[in-house]
Every structure is written in C-alpha cells, then in structure tokens.
GROMACS .gro file of C-alpha atoms in nm:
model
  251
    1UNK     CA    1  20.193  27.278   0.327
    2UNK     CA    2  20.267  27.508   0.022
    3UNK     CA    3  20.115  27.845   0.040
    4UNK     CA    4  20.072  28.105  -0.221
    5UNK     CA    5  20.130  28.484  -0.142
    6UNK     CA    6  19.771  28.503  -0.008
    7UNK     CA    7  19.842  28.232   0.234
    8UNK     CA    8  19.594  27.972   0.059
    9UNK     CA    9  19.727  27.629   0.060
   10UNK     CA   10  19.816  27.508  -0.310
   11UNK     CA   11  19.963  27.160  -0.216
   12UNK     CA   12  20.012  26.934   0.083
   13UNK     CA   13  20.234  26.639   0.143
   14UNK     CA   14  20.299  26.402   0.431
   15UNK     CA   15  20.636  26.222   0.518
   16UNK     CA   16  20.690  26.013   0.822
   17UNK     CA   17  21.018  26.036   1.004
   18UNK     CA   18  21.146  25.729   1.148
   19UNK     CA   19  21.380  25.727   1.440
   20UNK     CA   20  21.510  25.393   1.498
   21UNK     CA   21  21.719  25.195   1.753
   22UNK     CA   22  22.084  25.080   1.619
   23UNK     CA   23  22.026  24.708   1.601
   24UNK     CA   24  22.322  24.623   1.345
   25UNK     CA   25  22.646  24.630   1.416
   26UNK     CA   26  22.945  24.691   1.145
   27UNK     CA   27  23.214  24.433   1.215
   28UNK     CA   28  23.463  24.547   0.938
   29UNK     CA   29  23.489  24.902   0.813
   30UNK     CA   30  23.261  24.989   0.490
   31UNK     CA   31  23.478  25.111   0.225
   32UNK     CA   32  23.295  25.355  -0.020
   33UNK     CA   33  23.419  25.529  -0.294
   34UNK     CA   34  23.267  25.911  -0.373
   35UNK     CA   35  23.272  26.027  -0.728
   36UNK     CA   36  23.193  26.380  -0.806
   37UNK     CA   37  23.325  26.752  -0.851
   38UNK     CA   38  23.485  26.992  -0.635
   39UNK     CA   39  23.211  26.965  -0.375
   40UNK     CA   40  23.341  26.611  -0.314
   41UNK     CA   41  23.703  26.671  -0.179
   42UNK     CA   42  23.548  26.884   0.118
   43UNK     CA   43  23.515  26.861   0.520
   44UNK     CA   44  23.209  26.658   0.473
   45UNK     CA   45  23.433  26.364   0.400
   46UNK     CA   46  23.617  26.317   0.755
   47UNK     CA   47  23.294  26.442   0.936
   48UNK     CA   48  23.056  26.180   0.815
   49UNK     CA   49  23.339  25.919   0.945
   50UNK     CA   50  23.341  26.107   1.268
   51UNK     CA   51  22.968  26.105   1.310
   52UNK     CA   52  22.939  25.726   1.207
   53UNK     CA   53  23.236  25.623   1.404
   54UNK     CA   54  23.123  25.786   1.707
   55UNK     CA   55  22.774  25.643   1.695
   56UNK     CA   56  22.912  25.293   1.657
   57UNK     CA   57  23.228  25.367   1.900
   58UNK     CA   58  23.490  25.244   1.625
   59UNK     CA   59  23.584  25.285   1.276
   60UNK     CA   60  23.290  25.191   1.035
   61UNK     CA   61  23.361  25.360   0.742
   62UNK     CA   62  23.656  25.471   0.513
   63UNK     CA   63  23.642  25.667   0.189
   64UNK     CA   64  23.851  25.508  -0.073
   65UNK     CA   65  23.993  25.656  -0.419
   66UNK     CA   66  24.312  25.769  -0.581
   67UNK     CA   67  24.301  26.131  -0.487
   68UNK     CA   68  24.398  26.266  -0.145
   69UNK     CA   69  24.203  26.429   0.091
   70UNK     CA   70  24.281  26.830   0.043
   71UNK     CA   71  24.369  26.861   0.418
   72UNK     CA   72  24.653  26.615   0.531
   73UNK     CA   73  24.659  26.786   0.871
   74UNK     CA   74  24.304  26.612   0.918
   75UNK     CA   75  24.267  26.300   1.123
   76UNK     CA   76  24.336  25.988   0.913
   77UNK     CA   77  24.370  26.171   0.567
   78UNK     CA   78  24.439  25.835   0.417
   79UNK     CA   79  24.102  25.730   0.510
   80UNK     CA   80  23.926  26.019   0.311
   81UNK     CA   81  24.028  25.916  -0.007
   82UNK     CA   82  23.808  26.010  -0.313
   83UNK     CA   83  23.730  26.063  -0.658
   84UNK     CA   84  23.623  26.423  -0.676
   85UNK     CA   85  23.748  26.640  -0.942
   86UNK     CA   86  23.697  27.014  -0.994
   87UNK     CA   87  23.453  27.105  -1.264
   88UNK     CA   88  23.395  26.767  -1.353
   89UNK     CA   89  23.026  26.654  -1.506
   90UNK     CA   90  22.880  26.303  -1.519
   91UNK     CA   91  22.959  26.287  -1.918
   92UNK     CA   92  23.327  26.289  -1.822
   93UNK     CA   93  23.322  25.981  -1.631
   94UNK     CA   94  23.152  25.812  -1.921
   95UNK     CA   95  23.428  25.860  -2.156
   96UNK     CA   96  23.802  25.925  -2.187
   97UNK     CA   97  23.730  26.255  -2.009
   98UNK     CA   98  23.903  26.600  -1.988
   99UNK     CA   99  24.267  26.537  -2.061
  100UNK     CA  100  24.211  26.180  -2.065
  101UNK     CA  101  24.196  26.186  -1.660
  102UNK     CA  102  23.886  25.988  -1.604
  103UNK     CA  103  24.041  25.699  -1.358
  104UNK     CA  104  23.760  25.462  -1.486
  105UNK     CA  105  23.857  25.447  -1.827
  106UNK     CA  106  24.029  25.147  -1.985
  107UNK     CA  107  24.204  25.254  -2.302
  108UNK     CA  108  24.258  24.895  -2.425
  109UNK     CA  109  23.872  24.859  -2.444
  110UNK     CA  110  23.775  25.218  -2.463
  111UNK     CA  111  23.519  25.185  -2.216
  112UNK     CA  112  23.448  25.241  -1.848
  113UNK     CA  113  23.581  24.956  -1.658
  114UNK     CA  114  23.574  24.956  -1.287
  115UNK     CA  115  23.769  24.641  -1.254
  116UNK     CA  116  24.026  24.770  -1.447
  117UNK     CA  117  24.010  25.084  -1.211
  118UNK     CA  118  24.056  24.883  -0.902
  119UNK     CA  119  24.346  24.681  -1.050
  120UNK     CA  120  24.528  24.934  -1.195
  121UNK     CA  121  24.534  25.127  -0.854
  122UNK     CA  122  24.568  24.841  -0.621
  123UNK     CA  123  24.213  24.943  -0.456
  124UNK     CA  124  24.017  24.647  -0.286
  125UNK     CA  125  23.668  24.664  -0.457
  126UNK     CA  126  23.458  24.881  -0.226
  127UNK     CA  127  23.140  24.822  -0.060
  128UNK     CA  128  22.947  25.098  -0.192
  129UNK     CA  129  22.985  25.394  -0.424
  130UNK     CA  130  22.863  25.769  -0.372
  131UNK     CA  131  22.774  25.989  -0.658
  132UNK     CA  132  22.794  26.361  -0.604
  133UNK     CA  133  22.762  26.484  -0.961
  134UNK     CA  134  22.518  26.760  -1.115
  135UNK     CA  135  22.628  27.085  -1.002
  136UNK     CA  136  22.844  27.163  -1.304
  137UNK     CA  137  22.579  27.042  -1.558
  138UNK     CA  138  22.250  27.081  -1.356
  139UNK     CA  139  21.999  27.027  -1.689
  140UNK     CA  140  22.158  26.675  -1.744
  141UNK     CA  141  22.049  26.413  -1.547
  142UNK     CA  142  22.069  26.150  -1.816
  143UNK     CA  143  22.437  26.110  -1.810
  144UNK     CA  144  22.415  26.091  -1.413
  145UNK     CA  145  22.168  25.801  -1.448
  146UNK     CA  146  22.379  25.625  -1.734
  147UNK     CA  147  22.693  25.653  -1.487
  148UNK     CA  148  22.482  25.473  -1.212
  149UNK     CA  149  22.377  25.226  -1.482
  150UNK     CA  150  22.723  25.132  -1.556
  151UNK     CA  151  22.799  25.095  -1.191
  152UNK     CA  152  22.525  24.863  -1.135
  153UNK     CA  153  22.574  24.649  -1.442
  154UNK     CA  154  22.934  24.603  -1.361
  155UNK     CA  155  22.926  24.598  -0.999
  156UNK     CA  156  22.587  24.445  -0.917
  157UNK     CA  157  22.449  24.434  -0.555
  158UNK     CA  158  22.647  24.731  -0.463
  159UNK     CA  159  22.463  24.993  -0.297
  160UNK     CA  160  22.489  25.325  -0.465
  161UNK     CA  161  22.410  25.659  -0.266
  162UNK     CA  162  22.291  25.942  -0.486
  163UNK     CA  163  22.385  26.285  -0.343
  164UNK     CA  164  22.111  26.533  -0.490
  165UNK     CA  165  22.318  26.867  -0.548
  166UNK     CA  166  22.255  27.137  -0.287
  167UNK     CA  167  22.094  27.461  -0.454
  168UNK     CA  168  22.370  27.694  -0.530
  169UNK     CA  169  22.363  28.066  -0.364
  170UNK     CA  170  22.236  28.186  -0.682
  171UNK     CA  171  21.895  28.034  -0.628
  172UNK     CA  172  21.850  28.331  -0.419
  173UNK     CA  173  21.824  28.572  -0.683
  174UNK     CA  174  21.750  28.353  -0.973
  175UNK     CA  175  21.397  28.165  -1.011
  176UNK     CA  176  21.547  27.992  -1.318
  177UNK     CA  177  21.847  27.847  -1.092
  178UNK     CA  178  21.581  27.726  -0.844
  179UNK     CA  179  21.402  27.552  -1.103
  180UNK     CA  180  21.717  27.393  -1.241
  181UNK     CA  181  21.839  27.227  -0.907
  182UNK     CA  182  21.460  27.116  -0.840
  183UNK     CA  183  21.396  26.955  -1.165
  184UNK     CA  184  21.747  26.784  -1.133
  185UNK     CA  185  21.653  26.627  -0.780
  186UNK     CA  186  21.294  26.543  -0.899
  187UNK     CA  187  21.399  26.368  -1.214
  188UNK     CA  188  21.674  26.168  -1.077
  189UNK     CA  189  21.423  26.054  -0.775
  190UNK     CA  190  21.185  25.951  -1.032
  191UNK     CA  191  21.435  25.781  -1.230
  192UNK     CA  192  21.574  25.565  -0.945
  193UNK     CA  193  21.270  25.498  -0.751
  194UNK     CA  194  21.234  25.134  -0.933
  195UNK     CA  195  21.595  25.055  -0.904
  196UNK     CA  196  21.738  24.839  -0.610
  197UNK     CA  197  22.012  24.911  -0.393
  198UNK     CA  198  22.009  25.287  -0.483
  199UNK     CA  199  21.961  25.546  -0.212
  200UNK     CA  200  21.911  25.896  -0.186
  201UNK     CA  201  22.106  26.162   0.011
  202UNK     CA  202  21.860  26.448  -0.019
  203UNK     CA  203  22.101  26.744   0.027
  204UNK     CA  204  21.896  26.960  -0.204
  205UNK     CA  205  21.655  26.970   0.085
  206UNK     CA  206  21.840  26.954   0.381
  207UNK     CA  207  22.133  27.208   0.289
  208UNK     CA  208  22.071  27.584   0.424
  209UNK     CA  209  22.151  27.723   0.104
  210UNK     CA  210  21.995  28.049   0.227
  211UNK     CA  211  22.283  28.105   0.460
  212UNK     CA  212  22.572  27.867   0.427
  213UNK     CA  213  22.758  28.049   0.134
  214UNK     CA  214  22.862  28.346   0.350
  215UNK     CA  215  22.852  28.719   0.275
  216UNK     CA  216  23.084  28.991   0.264
  217UNK     CA  217  22.951  29.341   0.387
  218UNK     CA  218  23.023  29.654   0.200
  219UNK     CA  219  22.942  29.983   0.207
  220UNK     CA  220  22.698  30.073  -0.054
  221UNK     CA  221  22.882  30.419  -0.085
  222UNK     CA  222  23.241  30.416  -0.003
  223UNK     CA  223  23.213  30.789   0.094
  224UNK     CA  224  22.941  30.711   0.345
  225UNK     CA  225  23.048  30.425   0.565
  226UNK     CA  226  22.818  30.548   0.850
  227UNK     CA  227  22.517  30.450   0.629
  228UNK     CA  228  22.304  30.166   0.768
  229UNK     CA  229  22.235  30.073   0.402
  230UNK     CA  230  22.506  29.805   0.297
  231UNK     CA  231  22.542  29.602  -0.012
  232UNK     CA  232  22.586  29.215   0.054
  233UNK     CA  233  22.817  29.012  -0.182
  234UNK     CA  234  22.811  28.634  -0.203
  235UNK     CA  235  23.165  28.499  -0.114
  236UNK     CA  236  23.128  28.205  -0.310
  237UNK     CA  237  22.800  28.098  -0.503
  238UNK     CA  238  22.900  27.726  -0.544
  239UNK     CA  239  23.096  27.633  -0.266
  240UNK     CA  240  22.954  27.675   0.095
  241UNK     CA  241  23.156  27.757   0.389
  242UNK     CA  242  23.238  27.496   0.640
  243UNK     CA  243  22.903  27.485   0.803
  244UNK     CA  244  22.733  27.377   0.469
  245UNK     CA  245  22.993  27.051   0.451
  246UNK     CA  246  22.914  26.972   0.786
  247UNK     CA  247  22.553  26.992   0.704
  248UNK     CA  248  22.612  26.778   0.419
  249UNK     CA  249  22.769  26.505   0.665
  250UNK     CA  250  22.465  26.523   0.875
  251UNK     CA  251  22.239  26.420   0.580
   0.00000   0.00000   0.00000
C-alpha cells in the first residue's frame, strides 16, 4: 500500500513471491558477460558466484570479458572478468566509443559485432549477457534498449539480464533524482515486457540506497566538538560500500 502524508491509501498492488525447490542441475558452468559502467567491476561479481556455487555445491557460473576484476587477490579472479568501464553509457557501446575503446566495435564494418568481439579476444560465446547500464545517463533508456536489441539480433536465444540501476544516494535529498531512477526502471520494464529471454534484476527496488553509501560524521562547528548536532556527509553518492554490492549479489 502507498500512503499519503495523512495516512490515506492512494495506491495498492500485490506481488506473489515464489519459493521453489532446486530441481534443475547445471552440468557445465554458465558463462555470462556483464557489460556496464563502474558499478560492474565490483564485489558483486565474486559474491554472486559464491552464492550460486554454494547452492549447487560446485562451480556453476563464470563471468567472462576482456577486463580484469579489480581485486586480483580475490578467489578465482580469472572467473570474474567483465566489460565494465568507468563512466560509460549505453550509447558508447553503440558506436566507436570513447577513445575507440568499445570492445564490440568492428572497425571493418563500422558496426557493433559480437562475433568479431569473440573472435578477436578468443572468448567462447557466452551462455548469457548481463547489462548494467543507466546510472551515467539515467534519463536515456532508449540507448539501453537499442543495445539489448543488438544482442538479441546477433545472438538470438541468448538470455539477457537487465539490471535496473539502484537509486544513488542523491535520491535522499533530491526528488528529481528519485524520479529519474524510477522513470528509467519503469520504462525499461515496460519496453522489455514483450521480449523473450529478457529478465529483470530489480536492483532499484532491492538495494538499500538509504544506508549503503556510507556517511562521514563531522562537527557542525569545529569549535564545539561536544555539540550533539552533527553534519552527515555522504562518502560517495554513486558507489555504495561493500554491503551494497553484496546486496546486488542477493538480487
């Protein structure tokens, strides 16, 4: 139920939560390529593997790509590869990219070419894709959908997981920011609802953006440190602390 400031119900909805037994085994580890921005090369990559591998009692998922996982001291860093680039937007994966760094761009055909990418980088065609885009251009969902369409056109029957960007910490102080993230999630969900083999990871709703970004507590007056009145400064409004990335993995 959604309530107004007077406690009146202004909207209601119902969801069904399904808890199911594990009935299907995974005999060969699934290879998934995560494509995104700086929120991609983070702790949720190995944590997702840990959760799934623990469930199945063996290695069942491997992240693939050309970029190394940031922490080479992590267990099996070679299984946490990715295509996550700091600051990148969906439109940069649709053309020659910033500084010609788009790994999917075939210069011979001037087009996004996933087969070219696999051949050039000696990467086995993956079982699925994961798209983690939107944070750096939260008002543009059309380019994200276009990138999804290119995957489906060139790699038919491949599952694609769409990660809906979590609210960044600015949503606490900005109604406009809250609206941007909500509208992005709503429109992405609407645009993919009739597509096959596309699955939503609802990070925007499951990530605790109110608490996961961390705060530094400062004296509001440096001359009066004994005052109970403090200033709370966000550590990072875009990148959550480790607990946030572990929550990504849960989703």
